[in-house]
Short mmCIF file of C-alpha atoms in Angstrom, two decimals:
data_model
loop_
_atom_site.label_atom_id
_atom_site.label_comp_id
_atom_site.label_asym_id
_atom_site.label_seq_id
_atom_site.Cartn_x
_atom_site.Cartn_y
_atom_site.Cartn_z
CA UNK M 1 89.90 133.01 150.42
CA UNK M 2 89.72 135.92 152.33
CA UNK M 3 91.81 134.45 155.25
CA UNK M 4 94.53 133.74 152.46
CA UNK M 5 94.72 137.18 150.99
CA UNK M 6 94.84 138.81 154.85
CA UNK M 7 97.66 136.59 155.62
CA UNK M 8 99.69 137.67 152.75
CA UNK M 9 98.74 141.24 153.57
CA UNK M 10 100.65 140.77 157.11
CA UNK M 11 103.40 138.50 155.51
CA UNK M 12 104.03 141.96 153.40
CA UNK M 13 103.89 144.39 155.92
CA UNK M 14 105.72 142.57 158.57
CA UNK M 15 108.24 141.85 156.42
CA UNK M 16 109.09 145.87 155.39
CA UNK M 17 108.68 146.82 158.95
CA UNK M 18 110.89 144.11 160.40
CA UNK M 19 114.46 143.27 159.74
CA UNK M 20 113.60 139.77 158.06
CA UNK M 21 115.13 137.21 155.75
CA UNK M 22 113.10 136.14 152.42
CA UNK M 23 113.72 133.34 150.94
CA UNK M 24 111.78 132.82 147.50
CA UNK M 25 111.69 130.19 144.55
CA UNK M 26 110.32 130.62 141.21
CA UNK M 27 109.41 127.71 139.04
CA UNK M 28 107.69 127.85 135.34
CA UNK M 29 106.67 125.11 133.50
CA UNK M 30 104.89 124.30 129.82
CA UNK M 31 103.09 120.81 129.58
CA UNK M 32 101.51 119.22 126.73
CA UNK M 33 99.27 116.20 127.63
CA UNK M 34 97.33 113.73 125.25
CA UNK M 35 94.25 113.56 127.74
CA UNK M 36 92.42 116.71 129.75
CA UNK M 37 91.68 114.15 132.02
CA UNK M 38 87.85 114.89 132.10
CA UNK M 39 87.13 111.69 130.33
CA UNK M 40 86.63 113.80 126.75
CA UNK M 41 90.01 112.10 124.62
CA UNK M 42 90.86 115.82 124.20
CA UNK M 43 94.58 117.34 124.52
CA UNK M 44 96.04 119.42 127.37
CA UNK M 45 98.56 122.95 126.40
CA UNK M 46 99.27 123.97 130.30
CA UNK M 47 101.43 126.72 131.21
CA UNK M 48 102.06 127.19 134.51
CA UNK M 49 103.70 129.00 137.44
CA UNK M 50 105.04 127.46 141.18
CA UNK M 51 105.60 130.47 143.47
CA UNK M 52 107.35 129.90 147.13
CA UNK M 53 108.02 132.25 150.08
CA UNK M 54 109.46 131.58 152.94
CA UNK M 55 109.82 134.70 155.55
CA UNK M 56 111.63 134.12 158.70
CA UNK M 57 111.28 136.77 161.15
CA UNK M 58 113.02 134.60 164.14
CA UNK M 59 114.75 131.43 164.24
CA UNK M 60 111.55 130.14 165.93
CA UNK M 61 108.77 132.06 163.99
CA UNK M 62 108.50 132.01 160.05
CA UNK M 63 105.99 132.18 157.26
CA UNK M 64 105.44 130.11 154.47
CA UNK M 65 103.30 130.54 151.25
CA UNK M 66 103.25 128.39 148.69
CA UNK M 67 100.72 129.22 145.16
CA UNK M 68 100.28 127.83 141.90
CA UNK M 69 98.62 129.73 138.82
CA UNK M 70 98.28 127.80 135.63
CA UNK M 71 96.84 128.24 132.42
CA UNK M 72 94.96 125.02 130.78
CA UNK M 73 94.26 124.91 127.04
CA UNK M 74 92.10 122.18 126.08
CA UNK M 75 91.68 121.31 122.25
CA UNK M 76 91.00 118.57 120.12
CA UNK M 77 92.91 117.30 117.01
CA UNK M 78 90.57 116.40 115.00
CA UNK M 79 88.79 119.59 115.26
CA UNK M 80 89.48 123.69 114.30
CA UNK M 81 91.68 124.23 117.47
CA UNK M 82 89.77 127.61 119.02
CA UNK M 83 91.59 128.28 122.30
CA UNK M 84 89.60 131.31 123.44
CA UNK M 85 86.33 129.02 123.80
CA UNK M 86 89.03 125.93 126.00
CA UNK M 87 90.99 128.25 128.10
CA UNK M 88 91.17 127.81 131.80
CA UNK M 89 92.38 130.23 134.39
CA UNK M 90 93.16 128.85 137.81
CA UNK M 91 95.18 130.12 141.64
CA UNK M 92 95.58 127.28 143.85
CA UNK M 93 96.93 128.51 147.17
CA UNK M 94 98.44 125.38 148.43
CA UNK M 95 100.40 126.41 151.76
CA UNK M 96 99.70 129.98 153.20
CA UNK M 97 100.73 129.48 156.85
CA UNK M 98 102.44 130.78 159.97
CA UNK M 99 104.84 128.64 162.55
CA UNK M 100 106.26 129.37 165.69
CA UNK M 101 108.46 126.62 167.65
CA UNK M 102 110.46 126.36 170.69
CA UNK M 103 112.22 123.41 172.06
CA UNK M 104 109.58 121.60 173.12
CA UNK M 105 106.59 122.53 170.37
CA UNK M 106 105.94 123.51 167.05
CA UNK M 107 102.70 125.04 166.49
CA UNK M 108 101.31 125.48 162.69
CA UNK M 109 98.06 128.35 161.44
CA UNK M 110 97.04 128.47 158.33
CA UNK M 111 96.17 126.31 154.82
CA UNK M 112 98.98 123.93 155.02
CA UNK M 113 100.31 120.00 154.13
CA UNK M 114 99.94 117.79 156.24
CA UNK M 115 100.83 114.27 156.19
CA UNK M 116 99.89 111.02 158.36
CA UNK M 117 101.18 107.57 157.87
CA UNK M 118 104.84 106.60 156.80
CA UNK M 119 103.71 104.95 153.33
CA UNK M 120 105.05 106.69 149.83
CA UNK M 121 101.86 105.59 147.37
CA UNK M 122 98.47 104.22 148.94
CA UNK M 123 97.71 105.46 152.74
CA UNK M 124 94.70 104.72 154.36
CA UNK M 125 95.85 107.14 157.93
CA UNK M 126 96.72 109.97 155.20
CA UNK M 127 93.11 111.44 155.61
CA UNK M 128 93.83 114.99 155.96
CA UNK M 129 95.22 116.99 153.06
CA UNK M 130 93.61 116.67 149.66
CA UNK M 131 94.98 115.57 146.54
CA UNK M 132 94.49 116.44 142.84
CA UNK M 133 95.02 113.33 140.65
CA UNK M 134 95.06 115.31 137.65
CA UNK M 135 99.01 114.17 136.98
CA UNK M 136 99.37 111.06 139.50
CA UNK M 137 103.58 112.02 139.36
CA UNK M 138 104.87 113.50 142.42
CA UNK M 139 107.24 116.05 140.35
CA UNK M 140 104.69 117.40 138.69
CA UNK M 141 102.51 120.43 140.62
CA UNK M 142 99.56 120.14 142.87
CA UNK M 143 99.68 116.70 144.00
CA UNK M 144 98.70 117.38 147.53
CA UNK M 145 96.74 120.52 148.14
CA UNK M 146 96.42 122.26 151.85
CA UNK M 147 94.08 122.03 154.50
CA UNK M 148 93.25 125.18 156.74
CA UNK M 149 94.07 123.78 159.92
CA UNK M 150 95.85 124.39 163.28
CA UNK M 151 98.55 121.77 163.88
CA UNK M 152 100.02 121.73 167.81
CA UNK M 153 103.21 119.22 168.24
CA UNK M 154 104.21 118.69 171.34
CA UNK M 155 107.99 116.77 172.05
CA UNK M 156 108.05 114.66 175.16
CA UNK M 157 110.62 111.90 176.30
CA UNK M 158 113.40 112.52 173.79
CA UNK M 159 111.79 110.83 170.64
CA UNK M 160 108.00 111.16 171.12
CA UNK M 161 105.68 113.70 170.19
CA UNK M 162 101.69 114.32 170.42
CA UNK M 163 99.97 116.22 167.60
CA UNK M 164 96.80 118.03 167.94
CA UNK M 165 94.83 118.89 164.76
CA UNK M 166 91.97 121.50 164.47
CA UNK M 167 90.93 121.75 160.64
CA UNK M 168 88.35 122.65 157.86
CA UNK M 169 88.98 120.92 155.20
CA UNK M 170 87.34 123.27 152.48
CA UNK M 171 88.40 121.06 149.48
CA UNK M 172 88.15 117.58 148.49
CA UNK M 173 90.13 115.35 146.15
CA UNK M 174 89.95 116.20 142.68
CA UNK M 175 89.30 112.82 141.12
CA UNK M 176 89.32 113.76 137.56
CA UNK M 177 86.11 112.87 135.04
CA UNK M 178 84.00 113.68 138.12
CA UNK M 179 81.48 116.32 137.04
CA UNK M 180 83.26 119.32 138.19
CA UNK M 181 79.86 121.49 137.59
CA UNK M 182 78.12 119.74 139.92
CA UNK M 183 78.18 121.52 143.56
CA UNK M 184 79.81 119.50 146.69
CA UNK M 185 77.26 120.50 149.30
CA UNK M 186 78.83 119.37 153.02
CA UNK M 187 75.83 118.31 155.31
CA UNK M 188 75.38 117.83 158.84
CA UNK M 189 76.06 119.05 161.90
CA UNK M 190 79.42 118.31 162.59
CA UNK M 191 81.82 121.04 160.69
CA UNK M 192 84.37 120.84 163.61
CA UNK M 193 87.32 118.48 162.68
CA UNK M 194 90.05 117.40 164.89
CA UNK M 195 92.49 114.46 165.08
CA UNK M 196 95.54 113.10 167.40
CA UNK M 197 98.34 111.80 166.74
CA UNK M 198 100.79 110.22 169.06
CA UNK M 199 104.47 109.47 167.06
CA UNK M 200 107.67 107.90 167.87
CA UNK M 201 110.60 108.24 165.99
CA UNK M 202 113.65 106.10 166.92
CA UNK M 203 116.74 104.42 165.76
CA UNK M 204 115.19 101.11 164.80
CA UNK M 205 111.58 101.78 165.02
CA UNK M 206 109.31 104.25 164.21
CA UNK M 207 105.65 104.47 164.79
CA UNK M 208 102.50 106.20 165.60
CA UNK M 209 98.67 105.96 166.38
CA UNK M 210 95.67 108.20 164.87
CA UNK M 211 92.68 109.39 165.84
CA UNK M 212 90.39 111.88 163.45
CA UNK M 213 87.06 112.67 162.94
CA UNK M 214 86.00 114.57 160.03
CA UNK M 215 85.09 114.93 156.43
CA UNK M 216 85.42 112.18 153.75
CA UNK M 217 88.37 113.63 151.12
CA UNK M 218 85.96 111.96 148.70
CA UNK M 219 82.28 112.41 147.73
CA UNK M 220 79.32 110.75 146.82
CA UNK M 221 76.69 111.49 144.42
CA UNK M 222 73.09 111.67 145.60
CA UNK M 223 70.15 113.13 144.33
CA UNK M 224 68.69 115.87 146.95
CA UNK M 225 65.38 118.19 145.68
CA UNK M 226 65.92 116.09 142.49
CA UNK M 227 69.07 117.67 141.91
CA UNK M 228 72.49 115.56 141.74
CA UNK M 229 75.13 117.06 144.74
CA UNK M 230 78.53 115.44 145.81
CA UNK M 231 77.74 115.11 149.60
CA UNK M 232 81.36 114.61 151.86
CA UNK M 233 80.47 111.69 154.52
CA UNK M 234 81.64 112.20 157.91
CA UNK M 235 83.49 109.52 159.33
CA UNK M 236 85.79 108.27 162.59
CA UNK M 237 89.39 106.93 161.70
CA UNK M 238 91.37 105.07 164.23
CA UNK M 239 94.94 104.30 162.06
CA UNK M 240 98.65 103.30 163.01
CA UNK M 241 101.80 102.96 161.28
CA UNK M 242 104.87 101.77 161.69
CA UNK M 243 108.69 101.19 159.89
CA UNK M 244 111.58 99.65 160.91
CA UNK M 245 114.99 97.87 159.16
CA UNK M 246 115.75 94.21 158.46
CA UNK M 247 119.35 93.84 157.49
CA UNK M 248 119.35 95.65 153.94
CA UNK M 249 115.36 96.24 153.79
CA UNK M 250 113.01 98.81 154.68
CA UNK M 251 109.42 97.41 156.26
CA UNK M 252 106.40 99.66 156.48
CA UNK M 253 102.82 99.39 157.15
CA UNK M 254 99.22 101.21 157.96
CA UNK M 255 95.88 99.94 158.94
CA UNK M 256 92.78 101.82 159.60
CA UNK M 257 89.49 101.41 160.60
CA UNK M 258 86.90 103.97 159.34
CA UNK M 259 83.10 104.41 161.02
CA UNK M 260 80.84 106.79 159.11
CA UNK M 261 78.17 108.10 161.01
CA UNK M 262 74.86 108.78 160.10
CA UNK M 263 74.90 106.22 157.34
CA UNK M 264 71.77 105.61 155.63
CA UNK M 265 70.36 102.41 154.64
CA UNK M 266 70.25 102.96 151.04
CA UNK M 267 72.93 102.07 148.27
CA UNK M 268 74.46 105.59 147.92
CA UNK M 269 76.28 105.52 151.01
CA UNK M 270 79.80 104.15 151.68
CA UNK M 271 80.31 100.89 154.15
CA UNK M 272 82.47 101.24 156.63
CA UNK M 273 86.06 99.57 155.81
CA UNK M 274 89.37 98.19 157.32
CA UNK M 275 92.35 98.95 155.00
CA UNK M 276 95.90 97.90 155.54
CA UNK M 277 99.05 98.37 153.35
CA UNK M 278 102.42 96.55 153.85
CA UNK M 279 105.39 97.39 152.07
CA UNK M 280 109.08 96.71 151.63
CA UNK M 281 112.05 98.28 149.94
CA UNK M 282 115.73 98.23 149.52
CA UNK M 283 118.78 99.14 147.47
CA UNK M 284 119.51 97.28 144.25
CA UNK M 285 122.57 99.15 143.61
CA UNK M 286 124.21 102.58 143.77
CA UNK M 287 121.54 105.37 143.13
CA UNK M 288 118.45 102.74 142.85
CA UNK M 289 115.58 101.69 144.55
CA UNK M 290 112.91 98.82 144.80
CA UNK M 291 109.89 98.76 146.47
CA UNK M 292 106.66 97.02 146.78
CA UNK M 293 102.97 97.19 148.40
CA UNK M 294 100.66 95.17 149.37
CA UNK M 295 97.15 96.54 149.54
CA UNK M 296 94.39 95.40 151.28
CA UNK M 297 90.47 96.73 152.07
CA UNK M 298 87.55 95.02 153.48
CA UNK M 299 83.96 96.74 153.34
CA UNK M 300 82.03 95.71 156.38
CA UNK M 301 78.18 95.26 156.35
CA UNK M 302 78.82 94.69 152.32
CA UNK M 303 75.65 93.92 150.35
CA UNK M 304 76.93 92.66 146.46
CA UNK M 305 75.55 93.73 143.70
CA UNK M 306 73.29 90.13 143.00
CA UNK M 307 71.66 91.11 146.95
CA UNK M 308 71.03 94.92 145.78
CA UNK M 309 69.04 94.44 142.72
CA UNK M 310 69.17 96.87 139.77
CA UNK M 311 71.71 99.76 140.84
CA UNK M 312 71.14 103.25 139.51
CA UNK M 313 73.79 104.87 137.76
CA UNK M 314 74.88 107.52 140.64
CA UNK M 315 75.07 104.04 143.04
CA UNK M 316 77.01 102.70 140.74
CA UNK M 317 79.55 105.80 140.48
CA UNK M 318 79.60 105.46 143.97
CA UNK M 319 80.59 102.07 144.86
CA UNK M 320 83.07 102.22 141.76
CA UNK M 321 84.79 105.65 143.37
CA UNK M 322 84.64 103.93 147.11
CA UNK M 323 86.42 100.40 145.68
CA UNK M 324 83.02 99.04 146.99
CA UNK M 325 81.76 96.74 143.62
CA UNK M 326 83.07 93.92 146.34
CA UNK M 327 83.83 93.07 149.97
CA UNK M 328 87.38 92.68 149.60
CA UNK M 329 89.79 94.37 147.73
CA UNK M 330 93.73 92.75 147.03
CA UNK M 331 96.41 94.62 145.42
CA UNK M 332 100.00 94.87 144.34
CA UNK M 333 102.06 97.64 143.34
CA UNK M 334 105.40 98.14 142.60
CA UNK M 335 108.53 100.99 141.80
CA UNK M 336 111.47 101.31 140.61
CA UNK M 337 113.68 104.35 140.71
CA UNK M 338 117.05 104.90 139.41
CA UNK M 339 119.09 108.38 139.48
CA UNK M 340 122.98 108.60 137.25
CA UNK M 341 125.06 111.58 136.70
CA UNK M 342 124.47 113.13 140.26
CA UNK M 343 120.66 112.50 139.62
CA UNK M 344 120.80 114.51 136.51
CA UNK M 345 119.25 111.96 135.36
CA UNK M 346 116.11 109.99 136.93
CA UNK M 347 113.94 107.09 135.67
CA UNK M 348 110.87 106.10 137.82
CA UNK M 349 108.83 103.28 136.81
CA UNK M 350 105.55 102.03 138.73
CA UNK M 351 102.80 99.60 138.50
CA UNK M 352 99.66 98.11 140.35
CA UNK M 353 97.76 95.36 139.86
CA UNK M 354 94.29 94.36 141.48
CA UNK M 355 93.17 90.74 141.47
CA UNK M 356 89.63 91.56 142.37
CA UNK M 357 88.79 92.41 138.65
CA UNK M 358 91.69 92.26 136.27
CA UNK M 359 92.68 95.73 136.52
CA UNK M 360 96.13 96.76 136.10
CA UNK M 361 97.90 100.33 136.01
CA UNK M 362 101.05 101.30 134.79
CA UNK M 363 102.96 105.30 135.04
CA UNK M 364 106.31 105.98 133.97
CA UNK M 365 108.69 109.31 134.53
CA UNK M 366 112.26 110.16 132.72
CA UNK M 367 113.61 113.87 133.76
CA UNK M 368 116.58 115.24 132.74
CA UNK M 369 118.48 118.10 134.02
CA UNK M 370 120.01 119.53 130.69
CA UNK M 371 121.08 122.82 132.79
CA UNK M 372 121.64 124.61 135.95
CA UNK M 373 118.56 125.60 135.98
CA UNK M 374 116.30 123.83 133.00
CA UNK M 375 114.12 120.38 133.22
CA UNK M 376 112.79 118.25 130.82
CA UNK M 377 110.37 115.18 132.12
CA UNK M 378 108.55 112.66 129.66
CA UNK M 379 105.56 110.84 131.47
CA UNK M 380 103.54 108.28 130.84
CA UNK M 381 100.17 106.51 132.93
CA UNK M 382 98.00 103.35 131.69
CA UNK M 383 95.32 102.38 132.92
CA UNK M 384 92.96 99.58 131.82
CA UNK M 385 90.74 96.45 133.33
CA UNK M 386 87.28 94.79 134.00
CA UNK M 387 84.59 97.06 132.76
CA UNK M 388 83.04 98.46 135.36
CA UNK M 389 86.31 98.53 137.22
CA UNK M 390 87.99 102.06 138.84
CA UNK M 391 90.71 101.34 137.05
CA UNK M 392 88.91 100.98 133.55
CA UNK M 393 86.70 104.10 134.31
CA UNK M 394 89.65 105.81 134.31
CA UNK M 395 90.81 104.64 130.73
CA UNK M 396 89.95 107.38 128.89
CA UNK M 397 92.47 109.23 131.02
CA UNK M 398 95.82 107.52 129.81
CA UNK M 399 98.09 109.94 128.61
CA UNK M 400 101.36 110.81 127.32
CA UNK M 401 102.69 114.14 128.78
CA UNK M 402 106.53 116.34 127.94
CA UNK M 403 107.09 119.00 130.39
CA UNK M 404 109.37 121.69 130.51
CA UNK M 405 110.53 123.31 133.08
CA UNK M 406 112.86 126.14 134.76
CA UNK M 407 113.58 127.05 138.16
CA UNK M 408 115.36 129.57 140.16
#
């Protein structure tokens, strides 16, 4: 935090000593939501507030700072609604960062998004900027959350590129109905994280290869001095992607391979996995689009529940948070987005479906721009399946949200 509030100190200063150019945004929004999403079947009153700042001192050098403050009442209908004892403060600094670039590199300091693998929805290569799944609807604020990190891309041989990633990642995903008192304690030795990427982007083929080695976005539960801690693994990924055109269609695709190191042999601790995602979309008609997903991960070294004996309940948390209750998991998801009026008007429908246990999801989005400047969005997520099942866990979560917003 401290590195945040001393870069916005020198964003200030430069700017009234230098002749620069600001360029700002201001966004406020009010949503009511039937869930919390902390697993309690209470309601959500959030207020909140998207700030952006963009400072250019050069055509080569800027400065970017991005921050979110919301307010989150919680209450319950069928009790005496006492805000003062529910209310939430919260500053998420999601981008505070500097970047410089010349014709042949671009080089990034600072807490900022950054984003591997070519897929829209489930990415295994996307392992280095955490997300909140509080609303799983990419209009909605605070999806992806920054990394501190420093990001060197270098441009070679017209449409190739090598990145080089340096980062500590000091948060890690916000999976909602986690225990958010509990502290995440990161262990080891390793707290140096780095990564490569080498990328291609062409006229009928793009594609890239990924190396990192770091912290787990998740955490597990253990029990350490007899108290419960979320401990962040550390793990090697070695990841590709790739998309190209077929006629009318859109292909693309990720695998990865991920090796954590210093795993224990005891039921707590995550088995290394393959994951792979292929995917396919195209143009129904004007303004619309189609896609699906296929879904694939494979636990290696998997021991089944029958083999483990009786799990406890924090080994069971675990394997349900890791998509480890069995060796292989299959799934299928699907979207649908339509835009009329200029995209005044948008409708996005989704759904996923995993054949492992009968689990199904389902989120919907309408928004509506009734002015210049106004937004209203109606949102909807279902989830439901085997018990025991991630997607069932998460059942308690459904909710109906309206959101208003307006933005200059």
């Amino acid at each position: 935090m401290f590195f945040v509030r001393l870069f916005l100190v020198l964003i200030v200063f430069t700017s009234k000593c230098l002749a620069v150019e600001i360029d700002n945004s201001f966004e406020y929004m009010i949503i009511n939501s039937t869930s919390d999403r902390e697993l309690t079947n209470r309601n959500s009153f959030e207020t909140g507030l998207n700030l952006s700042s963009i400072t250019r001192f050069s055509d080569d050098f800027i400065a970017v700072a991005k921050v979110y403050y919301k307010t989150d009442i919680i209450y319950d209908t069928s009790e005496r609604w006492d805000y003062k004892l529910n209310k939430v403060n919260q500053t998420t600094f999601r981008e505070v960062y500097l970047s410089y670039s010349t014709d042949n590199y671009n080089l990034k300091f600072g807490r900022q998004i950054i984003a591997w693998g070519r897929a829209d929805s489930y990415n295994p290569t996307d392992v280095i900027t955490p997300k909140d799944y509080t609303y799983l609807d990419d209009k909605l604020p605070g999806l992806k959350l920054g990394a501190d990190a420093l990001k060197l891309q270098y441009y070679f041989e017209n449409d190739n590129s090598i990145y080089f990633i340096a980062a500590l990642k000091e948060k890690n995903n916000f999976l909602p109905g986690r225990d958010t008192s509990t502290p995440i304690i990161t262990k080891g030795d390793q707290n140096f994280e780095f990564g490569i990427k080498l990328d291609h982007i062409g006229s009928s083929f793009d594609g890239a290869l990924s190396f990192y080695k770091g912290y787990d976005l998740n955490s597990k539960f253990v029990v350490d001095n007899n108290k419960v801690i979320l401990q962040r693994p550390f793990y090697t990924m070695y990841g590709a992607d790739f998309v190209f055109p077929i006629d009318d269609f859109g292909v693309r695709g990720e695998i990865a391979y991920i090796n954590y190191e210093n795993n224990e042999s005891n039921l707590t601790s995550p088995f290394d996995n393959f994951s792979s995602s292929l995917g396919m979309e195209f143009t129904v008609f004007n303004d619309s689009m189609l896609s699906f997903q296929w879904l694939h991960k494979s636990n290696i070294n998997f021991t089944s529940l029958n083999d483990s004996g009786a799990l406890t309940e924090l080994e069971l948390l675990n394997r349900v948070f890791y998509d480890q209750l069995d060796k292989n998991y299959d799934r299928i998801s699907m979207n649908f987005r339509i835009s009329w009026l200029y995209s005044t008007i948008e409708l996005d429908l989704g759904a996923i479906k995993s054949f492992n246990n009968d689990s199904y999801g389902f989120h919907g989005n309408f928004n509506y721009d009734f002015e210049k400047n106004w937004n209203i969005a109606f949102a909807l997520d279902y989830f439901d399946g085997k018990s025991g099942s991630y997607f069932n866990y998460f059942n308690e979560n459904n909710l109906f949200l309206i959101l208003l917003r307006y933005k200059i």
